Coordinates of C-alpha atoms and ligand atoms in Angstrom, one line a residue:
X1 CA -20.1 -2.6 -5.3
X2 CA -16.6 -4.1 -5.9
X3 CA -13.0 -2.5 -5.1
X4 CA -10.3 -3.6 -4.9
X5 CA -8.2 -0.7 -5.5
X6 CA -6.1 -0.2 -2.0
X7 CA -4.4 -2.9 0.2
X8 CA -6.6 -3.2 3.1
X9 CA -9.2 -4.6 0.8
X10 CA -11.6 -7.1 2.3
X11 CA -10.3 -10.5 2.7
X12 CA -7.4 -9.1 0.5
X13 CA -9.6 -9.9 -2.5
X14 CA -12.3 -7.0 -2.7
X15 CA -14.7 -5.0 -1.0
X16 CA -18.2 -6.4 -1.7
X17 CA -20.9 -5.1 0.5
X18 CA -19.4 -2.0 2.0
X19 CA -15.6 -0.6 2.1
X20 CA -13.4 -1.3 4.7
X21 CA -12.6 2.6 4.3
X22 CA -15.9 2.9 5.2
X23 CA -17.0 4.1 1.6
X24 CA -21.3 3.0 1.4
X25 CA -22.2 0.8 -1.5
X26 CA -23.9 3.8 -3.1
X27 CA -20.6 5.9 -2.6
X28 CA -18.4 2.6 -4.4
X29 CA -20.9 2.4 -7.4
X30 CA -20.9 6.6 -8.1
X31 CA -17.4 6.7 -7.7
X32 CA -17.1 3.9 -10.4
X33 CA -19.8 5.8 -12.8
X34 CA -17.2 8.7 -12.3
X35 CA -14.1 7.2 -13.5
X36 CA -16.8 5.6 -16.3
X37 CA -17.4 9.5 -17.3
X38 CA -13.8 10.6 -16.9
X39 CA -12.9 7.5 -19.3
X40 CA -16.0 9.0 -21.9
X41 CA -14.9 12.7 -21.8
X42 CA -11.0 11.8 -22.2
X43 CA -12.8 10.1 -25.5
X44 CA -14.3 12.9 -26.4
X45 CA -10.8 14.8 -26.4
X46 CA -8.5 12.3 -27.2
X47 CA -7.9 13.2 -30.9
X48 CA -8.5 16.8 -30.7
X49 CA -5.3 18.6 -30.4
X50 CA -4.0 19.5 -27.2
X51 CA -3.7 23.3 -27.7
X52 CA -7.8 23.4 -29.2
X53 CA -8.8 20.8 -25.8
X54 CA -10.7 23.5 -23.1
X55 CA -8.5 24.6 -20.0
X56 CA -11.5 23.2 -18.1
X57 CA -10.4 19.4 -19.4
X58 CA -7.3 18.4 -17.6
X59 CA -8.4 20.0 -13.8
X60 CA -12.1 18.1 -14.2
X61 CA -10.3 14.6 -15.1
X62 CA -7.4 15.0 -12.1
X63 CA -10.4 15.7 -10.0
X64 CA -12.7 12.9 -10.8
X65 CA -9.7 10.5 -10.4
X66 CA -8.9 11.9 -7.2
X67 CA -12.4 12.1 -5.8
X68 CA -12.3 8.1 -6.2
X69 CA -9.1 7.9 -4.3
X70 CA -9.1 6.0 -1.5
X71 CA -9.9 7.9 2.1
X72 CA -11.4 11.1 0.0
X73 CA -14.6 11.4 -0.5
X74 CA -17.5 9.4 1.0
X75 CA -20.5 12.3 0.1
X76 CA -22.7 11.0 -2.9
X77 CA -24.1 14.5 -3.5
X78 CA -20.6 15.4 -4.2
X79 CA -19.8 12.3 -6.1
X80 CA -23.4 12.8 -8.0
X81 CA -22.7 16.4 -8.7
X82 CA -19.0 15.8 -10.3
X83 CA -20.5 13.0 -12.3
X84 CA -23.3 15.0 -13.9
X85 CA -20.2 17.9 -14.7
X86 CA -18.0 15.4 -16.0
X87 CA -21.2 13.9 -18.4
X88 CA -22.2 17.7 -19.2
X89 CA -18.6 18.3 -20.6
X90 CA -18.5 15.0 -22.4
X91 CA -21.6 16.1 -24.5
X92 CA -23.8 14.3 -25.6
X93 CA -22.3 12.2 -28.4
X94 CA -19.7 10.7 -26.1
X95 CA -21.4 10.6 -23.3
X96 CA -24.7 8.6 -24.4
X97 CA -26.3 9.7 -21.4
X98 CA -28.0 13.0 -19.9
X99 CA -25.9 14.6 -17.1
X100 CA -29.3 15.1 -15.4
X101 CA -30.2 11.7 -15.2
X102 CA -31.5 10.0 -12.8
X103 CA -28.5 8.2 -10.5
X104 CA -30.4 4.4 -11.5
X105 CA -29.9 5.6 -15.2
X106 CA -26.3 6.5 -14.3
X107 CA -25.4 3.2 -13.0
X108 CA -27.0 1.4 -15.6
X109 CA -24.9 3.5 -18.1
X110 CA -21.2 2.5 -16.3
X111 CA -22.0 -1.2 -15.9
X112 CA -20.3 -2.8 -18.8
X113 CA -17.5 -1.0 -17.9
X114 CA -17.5 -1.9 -14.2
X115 CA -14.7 -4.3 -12.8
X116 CA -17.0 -7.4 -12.7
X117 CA -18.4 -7.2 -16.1
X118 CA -14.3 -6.8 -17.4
X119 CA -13.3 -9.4 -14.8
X120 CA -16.4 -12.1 -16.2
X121 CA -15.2 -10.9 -20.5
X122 CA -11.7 -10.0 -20.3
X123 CA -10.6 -12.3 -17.6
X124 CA -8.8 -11.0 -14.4
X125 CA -5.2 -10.8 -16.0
X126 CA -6.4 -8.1 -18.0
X127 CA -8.9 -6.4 -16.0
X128 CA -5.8 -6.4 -13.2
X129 CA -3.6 -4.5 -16.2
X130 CA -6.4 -2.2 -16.8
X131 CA -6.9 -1.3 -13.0
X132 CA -2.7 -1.0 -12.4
X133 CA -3.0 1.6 -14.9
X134 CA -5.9 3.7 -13.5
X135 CA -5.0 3.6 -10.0
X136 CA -1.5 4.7 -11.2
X137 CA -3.8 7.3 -13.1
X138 CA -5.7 7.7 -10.1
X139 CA -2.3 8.8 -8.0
X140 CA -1.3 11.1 -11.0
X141 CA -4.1 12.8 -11.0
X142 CA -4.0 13.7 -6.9
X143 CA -0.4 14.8 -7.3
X144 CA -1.1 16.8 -10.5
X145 CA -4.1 18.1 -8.5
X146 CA -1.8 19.5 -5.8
X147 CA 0.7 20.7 -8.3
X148 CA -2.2 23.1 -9.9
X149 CA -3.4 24.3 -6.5
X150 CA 0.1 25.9 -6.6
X151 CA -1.1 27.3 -10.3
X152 CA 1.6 24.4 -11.7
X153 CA 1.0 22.0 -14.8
X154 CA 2.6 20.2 -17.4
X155 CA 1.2 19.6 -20.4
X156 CA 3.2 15.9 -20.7
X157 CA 0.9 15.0 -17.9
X158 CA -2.6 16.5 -18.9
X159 CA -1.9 15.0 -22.4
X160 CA -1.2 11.6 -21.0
X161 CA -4.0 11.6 -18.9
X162 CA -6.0 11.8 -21.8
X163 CA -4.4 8.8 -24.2
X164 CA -4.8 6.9 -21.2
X165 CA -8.4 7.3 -19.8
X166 CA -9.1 7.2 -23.8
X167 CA -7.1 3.9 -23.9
X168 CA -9.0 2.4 -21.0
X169 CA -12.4 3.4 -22.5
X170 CA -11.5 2.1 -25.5
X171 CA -11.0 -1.4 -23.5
X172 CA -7.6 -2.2 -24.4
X173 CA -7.2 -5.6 -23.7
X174 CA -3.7 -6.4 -25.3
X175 CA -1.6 -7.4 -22.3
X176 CA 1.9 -6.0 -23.8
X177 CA 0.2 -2.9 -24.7
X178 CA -1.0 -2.7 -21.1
X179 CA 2.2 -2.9 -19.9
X180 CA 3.8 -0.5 -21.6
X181 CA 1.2 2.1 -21.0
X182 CA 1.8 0.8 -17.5
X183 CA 5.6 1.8 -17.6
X184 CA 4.5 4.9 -19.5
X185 CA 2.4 6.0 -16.5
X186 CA 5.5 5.2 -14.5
X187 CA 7.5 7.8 -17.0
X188 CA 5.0 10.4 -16.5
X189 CA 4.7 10.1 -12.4
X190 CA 8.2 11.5 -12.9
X191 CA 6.8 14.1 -15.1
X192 CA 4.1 15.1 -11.7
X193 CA 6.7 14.5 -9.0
X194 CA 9.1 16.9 -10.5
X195 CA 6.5 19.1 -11.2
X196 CA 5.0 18.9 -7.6
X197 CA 8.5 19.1 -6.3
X198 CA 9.3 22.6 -8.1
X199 CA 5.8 23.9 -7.2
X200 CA 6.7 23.5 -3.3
X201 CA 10.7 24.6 -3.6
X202 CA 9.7 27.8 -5.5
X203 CA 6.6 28.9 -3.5
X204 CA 7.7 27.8 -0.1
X205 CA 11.6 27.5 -0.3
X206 CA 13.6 24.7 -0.1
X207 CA 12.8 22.6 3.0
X208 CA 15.9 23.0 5.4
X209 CA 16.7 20.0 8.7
X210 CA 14.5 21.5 11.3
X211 CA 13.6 19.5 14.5
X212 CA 9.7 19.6 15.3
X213 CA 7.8 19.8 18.4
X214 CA 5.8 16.2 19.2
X215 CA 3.4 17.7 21.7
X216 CA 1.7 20.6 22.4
X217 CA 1.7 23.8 24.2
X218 CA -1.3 26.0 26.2
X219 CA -3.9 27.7 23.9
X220 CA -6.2 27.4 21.7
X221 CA -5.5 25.2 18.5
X222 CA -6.4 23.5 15.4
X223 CA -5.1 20.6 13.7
X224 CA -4.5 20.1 9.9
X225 CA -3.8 17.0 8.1
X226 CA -3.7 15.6 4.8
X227 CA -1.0 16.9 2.3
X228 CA -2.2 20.8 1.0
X229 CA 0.4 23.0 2.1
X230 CA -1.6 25.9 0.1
X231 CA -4.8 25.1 2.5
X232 CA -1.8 25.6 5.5
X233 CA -0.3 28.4 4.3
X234 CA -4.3 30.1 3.8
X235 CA -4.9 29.1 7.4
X236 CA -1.5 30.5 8.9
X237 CA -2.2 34.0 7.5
X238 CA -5.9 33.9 8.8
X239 CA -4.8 32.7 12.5
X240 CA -1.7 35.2 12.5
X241 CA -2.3 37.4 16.1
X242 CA -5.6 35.5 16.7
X243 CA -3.9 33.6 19.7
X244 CA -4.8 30.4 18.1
X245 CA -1.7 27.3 17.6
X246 CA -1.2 25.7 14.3
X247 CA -0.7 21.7 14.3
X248 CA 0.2 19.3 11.8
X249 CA -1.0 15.9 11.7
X250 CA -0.4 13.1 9.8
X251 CA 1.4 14.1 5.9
X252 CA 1.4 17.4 7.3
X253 CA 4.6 16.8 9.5
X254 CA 6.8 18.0 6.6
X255 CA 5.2 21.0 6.4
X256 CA 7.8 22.7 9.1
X257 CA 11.1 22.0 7.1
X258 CA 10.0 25.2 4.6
X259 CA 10.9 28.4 5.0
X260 CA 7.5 29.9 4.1
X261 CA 5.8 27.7 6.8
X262 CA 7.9 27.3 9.7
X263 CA 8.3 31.7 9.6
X264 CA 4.9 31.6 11.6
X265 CA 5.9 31.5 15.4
X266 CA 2.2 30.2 16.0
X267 CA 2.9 26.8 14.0
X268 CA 4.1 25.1 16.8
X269 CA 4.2 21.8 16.6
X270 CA 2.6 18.3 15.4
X271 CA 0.5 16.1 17.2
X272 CA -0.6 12.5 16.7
X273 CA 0.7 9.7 14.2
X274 CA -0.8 8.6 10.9
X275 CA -3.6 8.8 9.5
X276 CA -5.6 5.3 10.5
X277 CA -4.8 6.7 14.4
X278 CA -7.2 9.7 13.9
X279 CA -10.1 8.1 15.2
X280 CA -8.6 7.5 18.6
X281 CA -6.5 10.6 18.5
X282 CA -8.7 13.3 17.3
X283 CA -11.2 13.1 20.2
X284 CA -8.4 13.9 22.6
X285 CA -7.6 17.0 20.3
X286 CA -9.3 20.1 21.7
X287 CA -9.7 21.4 18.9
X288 CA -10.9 22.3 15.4
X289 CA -9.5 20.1 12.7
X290 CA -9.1 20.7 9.2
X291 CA -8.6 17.2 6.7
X292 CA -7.3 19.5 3.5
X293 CA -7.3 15.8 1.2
X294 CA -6.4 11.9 2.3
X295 CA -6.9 9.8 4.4
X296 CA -10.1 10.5 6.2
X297 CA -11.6 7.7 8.7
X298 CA -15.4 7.6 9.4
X299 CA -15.3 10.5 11.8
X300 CA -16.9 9.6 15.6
X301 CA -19.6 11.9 17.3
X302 CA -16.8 13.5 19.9
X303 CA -15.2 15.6 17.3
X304 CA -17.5 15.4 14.2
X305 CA -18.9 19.3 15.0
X306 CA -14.9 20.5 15.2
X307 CA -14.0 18.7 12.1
X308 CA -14.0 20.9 8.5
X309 CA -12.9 19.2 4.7
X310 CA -11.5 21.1 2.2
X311 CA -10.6 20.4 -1.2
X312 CA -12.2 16.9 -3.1
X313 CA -12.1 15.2 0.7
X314 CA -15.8 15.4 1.9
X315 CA -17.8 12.9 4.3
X316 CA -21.9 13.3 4.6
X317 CA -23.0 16.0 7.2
X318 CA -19.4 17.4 7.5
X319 CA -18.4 20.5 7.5
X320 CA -16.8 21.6 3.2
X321 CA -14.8 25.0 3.4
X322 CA -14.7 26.5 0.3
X323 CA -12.2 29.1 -1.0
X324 CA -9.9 28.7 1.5
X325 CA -11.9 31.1 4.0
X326 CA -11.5 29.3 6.9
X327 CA -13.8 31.6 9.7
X328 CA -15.8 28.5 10.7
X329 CA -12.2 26.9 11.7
X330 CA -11.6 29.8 13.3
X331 CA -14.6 30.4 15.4
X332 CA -14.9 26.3 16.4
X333 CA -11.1 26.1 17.4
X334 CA -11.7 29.7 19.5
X335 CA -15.0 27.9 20.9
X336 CA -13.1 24.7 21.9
X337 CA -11.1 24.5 25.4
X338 CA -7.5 24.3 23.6
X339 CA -4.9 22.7 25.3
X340 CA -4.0 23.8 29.2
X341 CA -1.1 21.8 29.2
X342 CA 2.9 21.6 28.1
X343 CA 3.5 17.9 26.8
X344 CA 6.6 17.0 24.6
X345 CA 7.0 13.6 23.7
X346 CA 10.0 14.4 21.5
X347 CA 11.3 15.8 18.1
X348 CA 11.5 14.9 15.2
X349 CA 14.0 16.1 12.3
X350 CA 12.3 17.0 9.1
X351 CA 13.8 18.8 6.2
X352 CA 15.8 16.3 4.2
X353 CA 14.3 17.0 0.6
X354 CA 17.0 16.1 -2.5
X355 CA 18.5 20.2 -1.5
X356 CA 19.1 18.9 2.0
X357 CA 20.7 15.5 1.1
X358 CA 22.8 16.4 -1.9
X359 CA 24.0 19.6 0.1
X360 CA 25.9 16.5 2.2
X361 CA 26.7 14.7 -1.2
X362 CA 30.5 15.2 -0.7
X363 CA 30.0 14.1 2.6
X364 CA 28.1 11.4 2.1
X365 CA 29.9 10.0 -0.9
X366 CA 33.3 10.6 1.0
X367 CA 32.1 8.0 3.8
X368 CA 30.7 5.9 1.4
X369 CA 34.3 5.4 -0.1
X370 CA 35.8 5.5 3.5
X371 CA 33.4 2.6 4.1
X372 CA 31.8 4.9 6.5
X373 CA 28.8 4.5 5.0
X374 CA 28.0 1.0 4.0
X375 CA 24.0 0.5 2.4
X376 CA 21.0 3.4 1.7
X377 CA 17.8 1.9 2.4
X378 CA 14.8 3.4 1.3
X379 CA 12.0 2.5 3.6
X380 CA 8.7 4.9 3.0
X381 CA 5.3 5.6 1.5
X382 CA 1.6 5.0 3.4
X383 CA 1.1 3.5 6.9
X384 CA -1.8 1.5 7.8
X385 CA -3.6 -0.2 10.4
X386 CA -2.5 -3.9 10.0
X387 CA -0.8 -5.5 12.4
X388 CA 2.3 -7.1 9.8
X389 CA 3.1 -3.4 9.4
X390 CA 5.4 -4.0 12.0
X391 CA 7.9 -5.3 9.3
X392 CA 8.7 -1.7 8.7
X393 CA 9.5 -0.7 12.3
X394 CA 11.6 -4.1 12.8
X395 CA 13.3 -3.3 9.6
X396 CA 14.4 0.0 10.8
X397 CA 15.6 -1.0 14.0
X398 CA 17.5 -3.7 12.9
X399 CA 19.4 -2.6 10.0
X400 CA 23.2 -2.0 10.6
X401 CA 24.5 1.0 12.4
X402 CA 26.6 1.8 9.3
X403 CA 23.4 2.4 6.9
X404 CA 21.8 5.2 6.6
X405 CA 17.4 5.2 6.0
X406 CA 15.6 7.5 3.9
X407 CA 12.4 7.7 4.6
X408 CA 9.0 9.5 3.1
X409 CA 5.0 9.1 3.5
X410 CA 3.2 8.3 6.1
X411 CA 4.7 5.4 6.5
X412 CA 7.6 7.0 8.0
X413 CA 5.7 6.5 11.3
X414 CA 6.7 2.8 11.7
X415 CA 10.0 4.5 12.2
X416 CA 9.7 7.3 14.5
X417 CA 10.0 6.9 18.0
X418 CA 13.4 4.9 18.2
X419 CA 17.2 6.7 18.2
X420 CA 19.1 6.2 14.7
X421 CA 22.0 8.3 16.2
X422 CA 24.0 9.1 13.5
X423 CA 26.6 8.1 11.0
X424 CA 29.5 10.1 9.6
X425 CA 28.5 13.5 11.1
X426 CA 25.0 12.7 10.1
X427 CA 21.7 11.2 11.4
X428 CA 20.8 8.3 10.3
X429 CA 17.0 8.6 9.5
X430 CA 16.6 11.7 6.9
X431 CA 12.8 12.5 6.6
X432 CA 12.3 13.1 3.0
X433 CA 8.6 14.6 3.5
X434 CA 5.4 13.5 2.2
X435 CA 4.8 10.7 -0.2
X436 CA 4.1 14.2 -2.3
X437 CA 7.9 14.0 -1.9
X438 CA 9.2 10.9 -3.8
X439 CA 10.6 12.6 -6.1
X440 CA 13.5 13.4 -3.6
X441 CA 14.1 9.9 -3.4
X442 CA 14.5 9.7 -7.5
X443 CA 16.8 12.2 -7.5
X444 CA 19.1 11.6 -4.2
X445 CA 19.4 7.9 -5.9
X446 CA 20.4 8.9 -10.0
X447 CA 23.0 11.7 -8.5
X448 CA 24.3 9.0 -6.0
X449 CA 24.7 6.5 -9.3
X450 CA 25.8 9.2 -11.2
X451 CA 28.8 9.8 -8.7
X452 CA 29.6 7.1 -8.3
X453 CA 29.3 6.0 -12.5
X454 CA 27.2 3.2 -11.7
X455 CA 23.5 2.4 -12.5
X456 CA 20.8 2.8 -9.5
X457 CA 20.9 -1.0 -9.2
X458 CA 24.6 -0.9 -9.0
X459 CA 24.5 1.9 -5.8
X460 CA 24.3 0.0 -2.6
X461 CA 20.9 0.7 -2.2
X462 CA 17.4 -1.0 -1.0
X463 CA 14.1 0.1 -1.5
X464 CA 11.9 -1.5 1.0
X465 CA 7.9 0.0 -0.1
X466 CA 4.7 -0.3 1.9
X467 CA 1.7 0.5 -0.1
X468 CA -1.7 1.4 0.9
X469 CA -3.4 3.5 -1.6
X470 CA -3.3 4.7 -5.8
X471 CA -0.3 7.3 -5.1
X472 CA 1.8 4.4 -3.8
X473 CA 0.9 2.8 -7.2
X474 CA 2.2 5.7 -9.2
X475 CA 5.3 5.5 -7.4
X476 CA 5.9 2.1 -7.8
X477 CA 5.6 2.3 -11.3
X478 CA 7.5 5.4 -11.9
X479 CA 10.7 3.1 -9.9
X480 CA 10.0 0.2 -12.7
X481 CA 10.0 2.8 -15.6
X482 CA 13.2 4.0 -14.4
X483 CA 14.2 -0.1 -14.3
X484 CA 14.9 -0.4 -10.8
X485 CA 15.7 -3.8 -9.9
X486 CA 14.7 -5.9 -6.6
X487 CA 12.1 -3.7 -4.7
X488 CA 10.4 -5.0 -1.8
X489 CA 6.5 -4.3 -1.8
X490 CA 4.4 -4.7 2.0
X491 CA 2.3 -5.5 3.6
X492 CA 0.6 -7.3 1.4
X493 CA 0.8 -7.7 -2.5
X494 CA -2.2 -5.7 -4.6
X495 CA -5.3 -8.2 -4.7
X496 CA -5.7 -6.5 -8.5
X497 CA -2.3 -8.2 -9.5
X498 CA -3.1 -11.5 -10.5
X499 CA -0.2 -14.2 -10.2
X500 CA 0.8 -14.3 -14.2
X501 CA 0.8 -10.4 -14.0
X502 CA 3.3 -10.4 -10.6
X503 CA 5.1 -13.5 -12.9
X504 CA 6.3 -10.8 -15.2
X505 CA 6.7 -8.0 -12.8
X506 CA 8.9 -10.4 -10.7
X507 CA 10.9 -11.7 -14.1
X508 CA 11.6 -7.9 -15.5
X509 CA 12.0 -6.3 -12.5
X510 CA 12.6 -8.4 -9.7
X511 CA 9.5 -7.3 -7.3
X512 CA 9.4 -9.1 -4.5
X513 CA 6.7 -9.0 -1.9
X514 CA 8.5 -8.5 2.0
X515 CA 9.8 -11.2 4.0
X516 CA 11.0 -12.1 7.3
X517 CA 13.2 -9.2 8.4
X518 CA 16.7 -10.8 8.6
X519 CA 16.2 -12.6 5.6
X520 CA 15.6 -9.5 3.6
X521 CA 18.2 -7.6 5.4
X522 CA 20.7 -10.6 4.5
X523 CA 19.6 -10.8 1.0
X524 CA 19.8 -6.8 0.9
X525 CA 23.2 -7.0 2.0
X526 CA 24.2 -9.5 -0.4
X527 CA 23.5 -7.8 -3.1
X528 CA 25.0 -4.4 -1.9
Ligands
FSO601 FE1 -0.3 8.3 3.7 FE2 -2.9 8.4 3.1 FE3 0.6 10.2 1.8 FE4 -1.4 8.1 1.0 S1 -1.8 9.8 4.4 S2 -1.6 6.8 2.8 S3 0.2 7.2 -0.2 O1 -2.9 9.0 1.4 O2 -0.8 9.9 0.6 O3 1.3 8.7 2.6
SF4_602 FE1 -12.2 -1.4 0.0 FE2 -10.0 0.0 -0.3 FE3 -12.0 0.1 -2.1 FE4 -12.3 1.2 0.4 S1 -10.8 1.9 -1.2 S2 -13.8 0.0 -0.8 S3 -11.2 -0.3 1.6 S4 -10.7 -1.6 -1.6

């Protein structure tokens, strides 16, 4: 095996002999003959014309990409199974392989195209350009994958998911080209994130500033993390009346700031904090728990039997609900103890989507000229267990009084916990939801520059990201594509970025990897 893909990566180089994730060696090597068949059947279709390519095409790429995501799935039967799909609907001609197989035959197919073979022909510059551009497909794909749970898509993003696997199979090598199919990605994140966006405002409302329960109450309960607020919504209507409490862990915390959601009295609250934490929280949970996609740990023998999957996320010898009937929830969370207690550790205020914060735009632009209001900075995206996390919690402490932090994805958790108070009749920390919700963050920042008849860069503004996994990546690139300037990137810089790549990513754009907190807040300052 060899990944590289997310930043906890061994040694911050790769993962060799088995994923700090967790993911087996087998697990690593199917999951690359997957993206080697996606690549093939996106071939197959790439100069067919979109309206003659089968329905089936577009779902069975998004879910191969997003089955390789990091913290998804961990199962080789499942990864074997999707492979041989994915071959069968290549055909033969593309595929050069049988989709029955045996696995050994499999591998043996994928491994010119595997990182080390590109790495040892095409050099690591390259290879690292190739790899940006599928983990930035890789994030696509999970948010394009949520959007069609909602019965969205767009055919700007099924389209381009084709050119691009296509492109990648065809081992395009040329670094300019690579870049600006790099930045294309970036153009067509925007595409998914407004998509996603829509999908969630039209079917659940428009999330509203609602403060939520950190705790939990008496009774019997189950958990659910991840980000599926369909696979929420299933499980609210099948535990109405059944005197069991709805809790939201992790990238579900946003779930309570829609209308649709927070109607059920018996979603009560959230318990826990990110998603590494689960593996020391979960056991103390009493009980059932339901991951509906990323980021699942290795799950421990105290809660394995309570714990269910749903979706692409599967581990061996878990528990997989299909169709959304979730009875075996049910009956484990009724057969578990449930909490006895009251406990409230706090609230939390979530609700702050683009409706939410440009509702305020009057207000918000009126202190900004009243000097009320003196910096934005945007501090979000994935959490994770290393120590220099930290940065983000310092960060956020320390920033002026007068400046207000927007904050989305689980890495909103460094900042939780700590009093922003409030500035100019508003708090200071707005919760902009998931990482599923960046596109909040887009749009609060070009109606801002609008406003004000500046340019994003112009807007006294800082964008401050930590990345863990391939969403992050889509993200990042979707803020380069719209030409944003000076963004910090943490913990740590992507091992598959090589330093001539991060040369020209640091001359066009300014990326800049985090620093010691006053420094950067000086330097953010300075160029408010
Ligand atoms: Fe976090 Fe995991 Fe949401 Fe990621 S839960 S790390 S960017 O999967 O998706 O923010
Ligand atoms: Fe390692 Fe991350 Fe790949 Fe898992 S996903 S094997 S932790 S680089």
């Amino acid at each position: 095996m060899f990944c590289y893909q997310c930043e906890q990566t061994a040694r911050g180089t790769g993962c060799v002999t088995r994923g700090v994730c967790g993911k087996s060696p087998e697990a690593s090597d199917l999951q690359d003959v997957l993206v080697h068949a996606a690549k093939r059947l996106a071939t197959r279709y790439a100069n067919v014309p979109a309206a003659e390519r089968p329905a089936s095409l577009a779902p069975m790429l998004e879910d191969a990409l997003f089955v390789t995501v990091t913290n998804v799935n961990f199962d080789t039967a499942s990864i074997l199974g999707m492979i041989r799909d994915v071959v069968a609907a290549a055909g033969a001609p593309a595929a050069g392989v049988a989709a029955e197989a045996p696995e050994d035959t499999l591998l043996a197919w994928s491994r010119a195209s595997m990182i080390d073979a590109r790495k040892a022909t095409l050099g690591d510059d390259v290879t690292g350009l190739q790899e940006l551009l599928l983990y930035g497909l890789k994030g696509m794909a999970a948010y394009a994958h949520h959007a069609r749970q909602m019965h969205r898509a767009d055919p700007v993003v099924d389209a381009f998911m084709v050119e691009a696997l296509a492109k990648l199979d065809a081992g395009v090598a040329d670094i300019n080209e690579l870049l600006a199919l790099n930045l294309k990605c970036g153009e067509v994140t925007i595409n998914v994130l407004a998509l996603l966006d829509a999908a969630h405002c039209d079917t659940y409302g428009k999330p509203t500033p609602t403060p939520v329960l950190m705790g939990h109450v008496p009774g019997k309960a189950i958990l659910v993390s991840g980000h599926d607020m369909v696979d929420l919504k299933a499980l609210l209507e099948q535990t109405e009346g059944k005197g069991i409490n709805i809790y939201t862990h992790g990238e579900m915390l946003p779930a309570h700031g829609y209308p649709e959601l927070k109607k059920f009295k018996h979603l009560v609250g959230h318990f826990g904090g990110a998603w590494m934490l689960q593996q020391r929280e979960f056991p103390k949970f009493p009980g059932a728990i339901l991951m509906t996609t990323n980021c699942l740990m290795q799950p421990f023998e105290d809660y394995e039997g309570r714990l269910f999957t749903r979706n692409l996320v599967a581990w061996p010898g878990i528990a997989h609900i299909e169709d959304r009937d979730f009875t075996p929830v049910i009956k484990a969370a009724l057969a578990a103890p449930g909490f006895t207690d009251t406990v409230r550790t706090g609230e939390h205020l979530v609700g702050f989507g683009h409706d939410a914060v440009l509702g305020a735009a009057d207000k918000i632009i009126g202190a900004v000229k009243a000097g009320e209001i003196k910096h934005f900075a945007v501090i979000g995206g994935c959490d994770g267990s290393e120590g220099e996390r930290s940065y983000y919690t310092d960060l956020g402490t320390t920033i002026p009084k007068d400046w207000v932090i927007l904050t989305l994805g689980c890495g909103k958790y460094r900042l939780l916990g700590h009093d922003y108070g409030t500035v100019a009749g508003l708090p200071r920390l707005l919760d902009m939801g998931q990482c599923n919700d960046s596109f909040s963050a887009v749009k609060v920042a070009l109606a801002l520059a609008d406003a004000f008849g500046c340019t994003v860069n112009e807007l006294p503004l800082s964008i401050v990201l930590s990345w863990f996994e391939q969403k992050a990546v889509c993200v990042l690139l979707a803020l380069l594509h719209l030409n944003v300037k000076n963004i910090r990137i943490g913990p740590r810089l992507p091992a598959f970025l090589t330093p001539a790549v991060l040369k020209v990513l640091v001359d066009a754009f300014g990326l800049k990897p985090v620093g010691e907190v006053e420094v950067d807040l000086q330097a953010m300052s300075n160029a408010a």
